[in-house]
mmCIF file of C-alpha atoms and ligand atoms in Angstrom:
data_model
loop_
_atom_site.group_PDB
_atom_site.id
_atom_site.type_symbol
_atom_site.label_atom_id
_atom_site.label_comp_id
_atom_site.label_asym_id
_atom_site.label_seq_id
_atom_site.Cartn_x
_atom_site.Cartn_y
_atom_site.Cartn_z
ATOM 1 C CA MET A 1 74.256 0.719 7.057
ATOM 2 C CA ILE A 2 72.241 -2.770 6.826
ATOM 3 C CA CYS A 3 71.275 -4.304 10.002
ATOM 4 C CA LYS A 4 70.510 -7.944 10.171
ATOM 5 C CA ILE A 5 68.169 -9.406 13.111
ATOM 6 C CA LEU A 6 69.469 -12.549 14.707
ATOM 7 C CA MET A 7 66.737 -14.985 14.960
ATOM 8 C CA ARG A 8 66.396 -18.261 16.849
ATOM 9 C CA PRO A 9 65.213 -21.174 14.770
ATOM 10 C CA ASN A 10 61.691 -21.358 14.483
ATOM 11 C CA GLN A 11 61.152 -17.724 15.784
ATOM 12 C CA SER A 12 58.624 -16.109 13.566
ATOM 13 C CA ILE A 13 59.239 -12.734 12.178
ATOM 14 C CA GLN A 14 57.542 -9.857 13.644
ATOM 15 C CA GLN A 15 57.269 -6.234 12.371
ATOM 16 C CA ASN A 16 58.804 -3.662 14.557
ATOM 17 C CA PRO A 17 56.294 -1.863 16.334
ATOM 18 C CA GLN A 18 56.420 1.817 14.512
ATOM 19 C CA SER A 19 57.563 3.518 17.708
ATOM 20 C CA SER A 20 60.876 2.003 17.309
ATOM 21 C CA ILE A 21 61.385 2.646 13.671
ATOM 22 C CA SER A 22 64.399 5.117 13.318
ATOM 23 C CA THR A 23 65.106 7.489 10.066
ATOM 24 C CA LYS A 24 68.528 5.769 9.680
ATOM 25 C CA GLN A 25 66.766 2.387 8.635
ATOM 26 C CA ALA A 26 66.481 1.643 5.097
ATOM 27 C CA ILE A 27 63.491 1.561 2.630
ATOM 28 C CA GLY A 28 62.581 -1.595 1.325
ATOM 29 C CA VAL A 29 61.329 -1.954 -2.416
ATOM 30 C CA PHE A 30 60.181 -4.978 -4.032
ATOM 31 C CA ASP A 31 58.657 -6.071 -7.192
ATOM 32 C CA SER A 32 58.050 -9.465 -9.232
ATOM 33 C CA GLY A 33 61.322 -8.896 -10.834
ATOM 34 C CA VAL A 34 63.693 -6.312 -11.980
ATOM 35 C CA GLY A 35 60.730 -3.887 -13.257
ATOM 36 C CA GLY A 36 60.580 -1.990 -9.910
ATOM 37 C CA ILE A 37 64.154 -0.763 -10.540
ATOM 38 C CA SER A 38 62.360 1.842 -12.677
ATOM 39 C CA VAL A 39 60.815 3.144 -9.621
ATOM 40 C CA LEU A 40 63.847 2.687 -7.299
ATOM 41 C CA GLN A 41 65.530 5.312 -9.696
ATOM 42 C CA HIS A 42 63.141 7.663 -9.167
ATOM 43 C CA ILE A 43 63.051 7.117 -5.432
ATOM 44 C CA HIS A 44 67.050 7.287 -5.216
ATOM 45 C CA ALA A 45 66.761 10.760 -7.350
ATOM 46 C CA LEU A 46 64.203 12.289 -5.033
ATOM 47 C CA LEU A 47 65.785 10.992 -1.558
ATOM 48 C CA PRO A 48 69.473 10.496 -2.374
ATOM 49 C CA HIS A 49 70.204 10.232 1.327
ATOM 50 C CA GLU A 50 67.908 7.200 1.997
ATOM 51 C CA ASP A 51 69.493 3.594 2.168
ATOM 52 C CA LEU A 52 67.317 1.260 -0.145
ATOM 53 C CA ILE A 53 67.102 -2.331 -0.288
ATOM 54 C CA TYR A 54 65.585 -3.759 -3.491
ATOM 55 C CA VAL A 55 64.384 -7.271 -3.888
ATOM 56 C CA ALA A 56 63.659 -8.691 -7.317
ATOM 57 C CA ASP A 57 61.461 -11.774 -6.972
ATOM 58 C CA SER A 58 62.630 -12.892 -10.313
ATOM 59 C CA LYS A 59 62.192 -16.606 -9.595
ATOM 60 C CA TYR A 60 58.369 -16.147 -9.315
ATOM 61 C CA ALA A 61 57.974 -13.419 -12.214
ATOM 62 C CA PRO A 62 55.741 -12.928 -13.814
ATOM 63 C CA TYR A 63 53.025 -12.101 -11.498
ATOM 64 C CA GLY A 64 50.675 -11.108 -14.226
ATOM 65 C CA SER A 65 49.549 -14.614 -14.636
ATOM 66 C CA LYS A 66 49.186 -15.614 -11.127
ATOM 67 C CA THR A 67 46.284 -15.686 -8.900
ATOM 68 C CA PRO A 68 45.784 -13.031 -6.199
ATOM 69 C CA GLU A 69 46.394 -15.638 -3.421
ATOM 70 C CA GLU A 70 49.599 -16.525 -4.987
ATOM 71 C CA ILE A 71 50.809 -13.033 -5.466
ATOM 72 C CA THR A 72 49.942 -12.481 -1.868
ATOM 73 C CA GLU A 73 51.765 -15.274 -0.599
ATOM 74 C CA ARG A 74 54.888 -13.863 -2.504
ATOM 75 C CA CYS A 75 54.093 -10.204 -1.106
ATOM 76 C CA LEU A 76 54.126 -11.469 2.448
ATOM 77 C CA ALA A 77 57.061 -13.517 2.110
ATOM 78 C CA LEU A 78 59.225 -10.686 0.532
ATOM 79 C CA ALA A 79 57.804 -8.236 3.084
ATOM 80 C CA ASP A 80 59.071 -10.320 5.964
ATOM 81 C CA PHE A 81 62.299 -10.377 4.289
ATOM 82 C CA LEU A 82 62.697 -6.766 4.299
ATOM 83 C CA ILE A 83 61.294 -6.316 7.734
ATOM 84 C CA ALA A 84 63.742 -8.603 8.957
ATOM 85 C CA LYS A 85 66.320 -6.265 7.457
ATOM 86 C CA GLN A 86 64.686 -3.663 9.592
ATOM 87 C CA VAL A 87 63.382 -1.395 6.952
ATOM 88 C CA LYS A 88 61.388 1.655 8.113
ATOM 89 C CA ALA A 89 58.943 1.528 4.904
ATOM 90 C CA LEU A 90 57.786 -0.622 2.160
ATOM 91 C CA VAL A 91 57.381 0.247 -1.330
ATOM 92 C CA VAL A 92 55.319 -2.138 -3.367
ATOM 93 C CA ALA A 93 56.953 -1.146 -6.957
ATOM 94 C CA CYS A 94 54.579 -3.488 -8.891
ATOM 95 C CA ASN A 95 51.147 -2.620 -9.777
ATOM 96 C CA THR A 96 50.075 -6.121 -10.147
ATOM 97 C CA ALA A 97 51.100 -7.107 -6.629
ATOM 98 C CA THR A 98 49.593 -3.717 -5.152
ATOM 99 C CA ALA A 99 46.357 -4.605 -6.647
ATOM 100 C CA ALA A 100 46.420 -8.266 -5.440
ATOM 101 C CA ALA A 101 48.185 -7.692 -1.904
ATOM 102 C CA ILE A 102 48.375 -4.091 -0.746
ATOM 103 C CA ASP A 103 45.234 -4.665 1.701
ATOM 104 C CA ALA A 104 46.601 -7.967 3.044
ATOM 105 C CA MET A 105 49.872 -6.210 3.628
ATOM 106 C CA ARG A 106 48.467 -3.349 5.259
ATOM 107 C CA GLU A 107 46.475 -5.562 7.554
ATOM 108 C CA LYS A 108 49.512 -7.522 8.636
ATOM 109 C CA TYR A 109 52.080 -4.654 8.968
ATOM 110 C CA THR A 110 52.193 -1.569 10.659
ATOM 111 C CA LEU A 111 54.950 0.298 8.944
ATOM 112 C CA PRO A 112 54.292 2.764 6.089
ATOM 113 C CA ILE A 113 53.444 0.991 2.792
ATOM 114 C CA ILE A 114 53.365 2.623 -0.556
ATOM 115 C CA GLY A 115 51.691 0.816 -3.518
ATOM 116 C CA MET A 116 50.994 2.069 -6.921
ATOM 117 C CA GLU A 117 48.330 1.709 -9.640
ATOM 118 C CA PRO A 118 48.291 2.633 -13.233
ATOM 119 C CA ALA A 119 48.156 6.134 -13.699
ATOM 120 C CA VAL A 120 44.665 6.496 -15.013
ATOM 121 C CA LYS A 121 43.705 9.758 -13.481
ATOM 122 C CA PRO A 122 46.831 11.862 -14.708
ATOM 123 C CA ALA A 123 46.204 10.253 -18.314
ATOM 124 C CA ALA A 124 42.655 11.258 -18.275
ATOM 125 C CA GLU A 125 43.785 14.736 -17.383
ATOM 126 C CA ALA A 126 46.543 14.758 -19.946
ATOM 127 C CA SER A 127 44.268 13.567 -22.794
ATOM 128 C CA LYS A 128 43.254 16.061 -25.323
ATOM 129 C CA ASN A 129 40.968 13.723 -27.384
ATOM 130 C CA GLY A 130 39.502 11.958 -24.438
ATOM 131 C CA ILE A 131 41.083 8.267 -25.518
ATOM 132 C CA VAL A 132 43.722 6.757 -23.165
ATOM 133 C CA GLY A 133 45.131 3.460 -23.590
ATOM 134 C CA VAL A 134 46.496 1.199 -20.844
ATOM 135 C CA LEU A 135 49.219 -1.248 -21.048
ATOM 136 C CA ALA A 136 49.416 -3.551 -18.147
ATOM 137 C CA THR A 137 49.416 -7.120 -16.974
ATOM 138 C CA VAL A 138 46.372 -9.295 -16.980
ATOM 139 C CA GLY A 139 46.504 -9.463 -13.361
ATOM 140 C CA THR A 140 46.352 -5.701 -12.952
ATOM 141 C CA LEU A 141 43.672 -5.241 -15.612
ATOM 142 C CA LYS A 142 41.462 -8.135 -14.036
ATOM 143 C CA SER A 143 41.802 -6.706 -10.609
ATOM 144 C CA ALA A 144 38.880 -5.096 -8.531
ATOM 145 C CA GLN A 145 41.312 -2.198 -7.759
ATOM 146 C CA PHE A 146 41.513 -1.630 -11.510
ATOM 147 C CA ALA A 147 37.774 -1.522 -11.775
ATOM 148 C CA ALA A 148 37.526 0.825 -9.185
ATOM 149 C CA LEU A 149 40.311 3.195 -10.706
ATOM 150 C CA LEU A 150 38.092 3.137 -13.907
ATOM 151 C CA GLU A 151 35.023 3.830 -12.090
ATOM 152 C CA SER A 152 36.614 6.676 -10.109
ATOM 153 C CA TYR A 153 38.832 8.291 -13.131
ATOM 154 C CA GLY A 154 37.799 6.729 -16.485
ATOM 155 C CA ARG A 155 34.159 8.063 -16.399
ATOM 156 C CA ASN A 156 34.831 10.864 -18.787
ATOM 157 C CA VAL A 157 37.364 9.319 -21.012
ATOM 158 C CA LYS A 158 37.453 6.259 -23.362
ATOM 159 C CA VAL A 159 39.914 3.767 -21.791
ATOM 160 C CA VAL A 160 41.436 1.065 -23.965
ATOM 161 C CA THR A 161 43.248 -1.424 -22.011
ATOM 162 C CA GLN A 162 45.762 -3.937 -23.507
ATOM 163 C CA ALA A 163 47.298 -6.857 -21.571
ATOM 164 C CA CYS A 164 51.033 -7.122 -22.566
ATOM 165 C CA VAL A 165 51.604 -11.075 -22.132
ATOM 166 C CA GLY A 166 55.415 -11.813 -22.550
ATOM 167 C CA LEU A 167 56.758 -8.240 -22.169
ATOM 168 C CA VAL A 168 57.736 -8.552 -18.488
ATOM 169 C CA GLU A 169 59.758 -11.752 -19.359
ATOM 170 C CA CYS A 170 61.632 -9.745 -22.216
ATOM 171 C CA VAL A 171 62.986 -7.229 -19.472
ATOM 172 C CA GLU A 172 63.596 -9.693 -17.126
ATOM 173 C CA ARG A 173 65.862 -11.299 -19.675
ATOM 174 C CA GLY A 174 67.543 -8.043 -20.425
ATOM 175 C CA GLU A 175 66.117 -7.830 -23.970
ATOM 176 C CA LEU A 176 64.956 -4.390 -24.206
ATOM 177 C CA HIS A 177 65.810 -3.664 -28.064
ATOM 178 C CA THR A 178 65.514 -7.187 -29.644
ATOM 179 C CA GLU A 179 63.288 -7.801 -32.664
ATOM 180 C CA ASN A 180 60.917 -9.974 -30.619
ATOM 181 C CA THR A 181 60.524 -7.149 -28.086
ATOM 182 C CA LYS A 182 59.816 -4.672 -30.666
ATOM 183 C CA ALA A 183 57.300 -6.993 -32.265
ATOM 184 C CA LEU A 184 55.413 -7.581 -29.035
ATOM 185 C CA ILE A 185 55.186 -3.724 -28.429
ATOM 186 C CA GLN A 186 54.034 -3.383 -32.216
ATOM 187 C CA GLN A 187 51.466 -5.898 -31.365
ATOM 188 C CA TYR A 188 49.990 -4.525 -28.073
ATOM 189 C CA CYS A 189 50.162 -1.009 -29.064
ATOM 190 C CA ALA A 190 48.342 -1.456 -32.492
ATOM 191 C CA PRO A 191 44.819 -1.702 -30.991
ATOM 192 C CA LEU A 192 45.390 1.337 -28.802
ATOM 193 C CA LEU A 193 46.533 3.477 -31.737
ATOM 194 C CA ALA A 194 43.629 1.963 -33.734
ATOM 195 C CA GLU A 195 41.340 3.338 -31.158
ATOM 196 C CA GLY A 196 43.010 6.804 -31.350
ATOM 197 C CA ALA A 197 44.698 6.808 -27.755
ATOM 198 C CA ASP A 198 46.730 10.229 -27.669
ATOM 199 C CA THR A 199 47.628 9.137 -24.159
ATOM 200 C CA ILE A 200 49.234 5.896 -23.081
ATOM 201 C CA VAL A 201 49.816 4.386 -19.510
ATOM 202 C CA LEU A 202 52.701 2.390 -18.754
ATOM 203 C CA GLY A 203 50.701 0.348 -16.090
ATOM 204 C CA CYS A 204 53.571 -2.056 -15.168
ATOM 205 C CA THR A 205 56.874 -1.130 -13.784
ATOM 206 C CA HIS A 206 58.858 -3.116 -16.197
ATOM 207 C CA TYR A 207 57.618 -1.174 -19.316
ATOM 208 C CA PRO A 208 59.552 2.135 -18.578
ATOM 209 C CA PHE A 209 62.701 0.013 -19.559
ATOM 210 C CA VAL A 210 61.155 -0.439 -23.121
ATOM 211 C CA LYS A 211 59.874 3.201 -23.227
ATOM 212 C CA SER A 212 62.161 4.215 -26.192
ATOM 213 C CA VAL A 213 60.789 1.147 -28.240
ATOM 214 C CA ILE A 214 57.283 2.198 -27.319
ATOM 215 C CA ARG A 215 57.873 5.652 -28.350
ATOM 216 C CA GLU A 216 59.485 4.684 -31.728
ATOM 217 C CA VAL A 217 56.170 2.323 -32.107
ATOM 218 C CA VAL A 218 53.526 4.950 -31.116
ATOM 219 C CA GLY A 219 55.254 7.890 -32.376
ATOM 220 C CA GLU A 220 56.025 11.387 -30.932
ATOM 221 C CA LYS A 221 52.577 12.895 -30.662
ATOM 222 C CA VAL A 222 51.219 10.083 -28.041
ATOM 223 C CA THR A 223 51.866 11.021 -24.434
ATOM 224 C CA LEU A 224 53.269 8.073 -22.357
ATOM 225 C CA ILE A 225 52.680 8.380 -18.633
ATOM 226 C CA ASP A 226 54.321 6.136 -16.032
ATOM 227 C CA THR A 227 53.815 6.252 -12.222
ATOM 228 C CA GLY A 228 57.359 6.044 -10.730
ATOM 229 C CA ALA A 229 57.740 9.712 -10.077
ATOM 230 C CA ALA A 230 54.469 10.090 -8.487
ATOM 231 C CA VAL A 231 55.265 6.743 -6.116
ATOM 232 C CA ALA A 232 58.523 8.569 -4.943
ATOM 233 C CA LYS A 233 56.983 11.706 -4.099
ATOM 234 C CA GLN A 234 54.217 9.748 -2.165
ATOM 235 C CA LEU A 235 56.780 7.938 -0.360
ATOM 236 C CA LYS A 236 58.652 11.208 0.773
ATOM 237 C CA ARG A 237 55.248 12.648 1.976
ATOM 238 C CA GLN A 238 54.491 9.655 3.870
ATOM 239 C CA LEU A 239 58.125 9.424 5.395
ATOM 240 C CA ALA A 240 57.646 13.228 6.287
ATOM 241 C CA ASP A 241 54.455 12.935 7.805
ATOM 242 C CA SER A 242 56.013 9.916 10.029
ATOM 243 C CA GLN A 243 58.963 11.703 10.768
ATOM 244 C CA LEU A 244 61.040 9.320 9.060
ATOM 245 C CA LEU A 245 63.018 10.946 6.512
ATOM 246 C CA ALA A 246 66.844 10.248 6.710
ATOM 247 C CA ALA A 247 69.142 13.190 7.832
ATOM 248 C CA GLU A 248 70.572 14.816 4.660
ATOM 249 C CA THR A 249 73.874 14.228 5.820
ATOM 250 C CA GLN A 250 73.500 10.362 5.593
ATOM 251 C CA PRO A 251 75.338 8.679 2.638
ATOM 252 C CA ALA A 252 72.847 6.436 1.038
ATOM 253 C CA GLU A 253 73.740 2.705 0.272
ATOM 254 C CA VAL A 254 71.641 0.878 -2.490
ATOM 255 C CA THR A 255 71.643 -3.031 -2.167
ATOM 256 C CA PHE A 256 69.995 -5.320 -4.516
ATOM 257 C CA TRP A 257 68.675 -8.935 -3.550
ATOM 258 C CA THR A 258 67.521 -11.443 -6.241
ATOM 259 C CA ASN A 259 66.190 -15.060 -6.313
ATOM 260 C CA SER A 260 66.722 -15.275 -10.009
ATOM 261 C CA GLU A 261 68.157 -18.381 -11.405
ATOM 262 C CA ALA A 262 69.849 -16.823 -14.205
ATOM 263 C CA GLU A 263 73.616 -16.407 -14.222
ATOM 264 C CA ASN A 264 73.574 -13.185 -15.640
ATOM 265 C CA ALA A 265 71.220 -11.836 -13.124
ATOM 266 C CA ALA A 266 73.638 -9.220 -11.463
ATOM 267 C CA GLN A 267 74.707 -7.967 -14.996
ATOM 268 C CA ILE A 268 70.886 -7.415 -15.941
ATOM 269 C CA ILE A 269 70.279 -5.573 -12.650
ATOM 270 C CA ALA A 270 73.488 -3.463 -13.024
ATOM 271 C CA ALA A 271 72.525 -2.510 -16.607
ATOM 272 C CA LEU A 272 68.830 -1.419 -15.648
ATOM 273 C CA TRP A 273 70.066 0.380 -12.786
ATOM 274 C CA GLY A 274 72.493 2.198 -14.800
ATOM 275 C CA LYS A 275 75.549 1.921 -12.586
ATOM 276 C CA SER A 276 77.426 -0.725 -10.580
ATOM 277 C CA ALA A 277 75.306 -2.403 -8.207
ATOM 278 C CA ALA A 278 75.715 -4.496 -4.996
ATOM 279 C CA VAL A 279 73.734 -7.656 -5.913
ATOM 280 C CA ASN A 280 73.268 -10.547 -3.268
ATOM 281 C CA ARG A 281 71.594 -13.884 -4.168
ATOM 282 C CA ILE A 282 68.756 -15.153 -1.863
HETATM 283 N N1 LIG B 1 56.074 -5.162 -12.642
HETATM 284 C C1 LIG B 1 55.175 -5.624 -12.489
HETATM 285 C C2 LIG B 1 54.072 -4.635 -12.398
HETATM 286 O O1 LIG B 1 54.007 -3.501 -12.301
HETATM 287 C C3 LIG B 1 54.955 -6.732 -13.318
HETATM 288 C C4 LIG B 1 54.102 -7.894 -12.743
HETATM 289 C C5 LIG B 1 54.520 -9.194 -13.581
HETATM 290 O O2 LIG B 1 55.480 -9.677 -13.073
HETATM 291 O O3 LIG B 1 53.680 -9.573 -14.353
HETATM 292 O O4 LIG B 1 52.740 -4.957 -12.706
#
């Protein structure tokens, strides 16, 4: 059940103190657009009794080419939107947004906030030849968080990074298997393959939606790693620690919100979600 907070004009949105959060409240999940639906699928599979509210900030996608300040402003606006819907936890289903804004979000809000980062650590462990490729956005690859990640887990392997400009937009348009999408993927995977990467990290939540094309391009021998399942597990752990897991009898409701200006936004969301979807316009 989704509850609405009635607000007086000019009343600012305040985050509920954590003590008033109940297990029945939904989990808020957001991304710069539709990519985070790849994470939402893992969350729904692992936590089928949790109500989920997903926000696609598609009007402002891609985040990858924006400044950290611009991304932080969007993340705080989306968090306020979800908190006004009384969510009990927030998942930043976006590597770029996490790198730019997770610290500011944790400073402002006290509810559990789960972010994500490219899976460099599991990739370094999985790689047999010690050469790991990372596909991600410019924003993620330029971030201090990513530099710290390499410092911590990339020391004993060679990490080759590749920014995939334009690929997020293909997924936003629902173009998963077009010639243009495949050409971009070929262009971006080529340098990683040339360096001999045997493991490639999908460091952006939009990329799992083109995983079959990436697989076709890189071949069967390369290991592809994404972070969605790990994020869902981390969310479950954090909800359990805060005693916020929904009762297993609770039927789950998944609701989508989008500010996309595309007429077919609801169809794209339903196609990526894989079943019919309740899509609202912001
Ligand atoms: N899904 C976002 C991520 O994981 C894409 C960012 C963008 O909009 O460029 O990084």
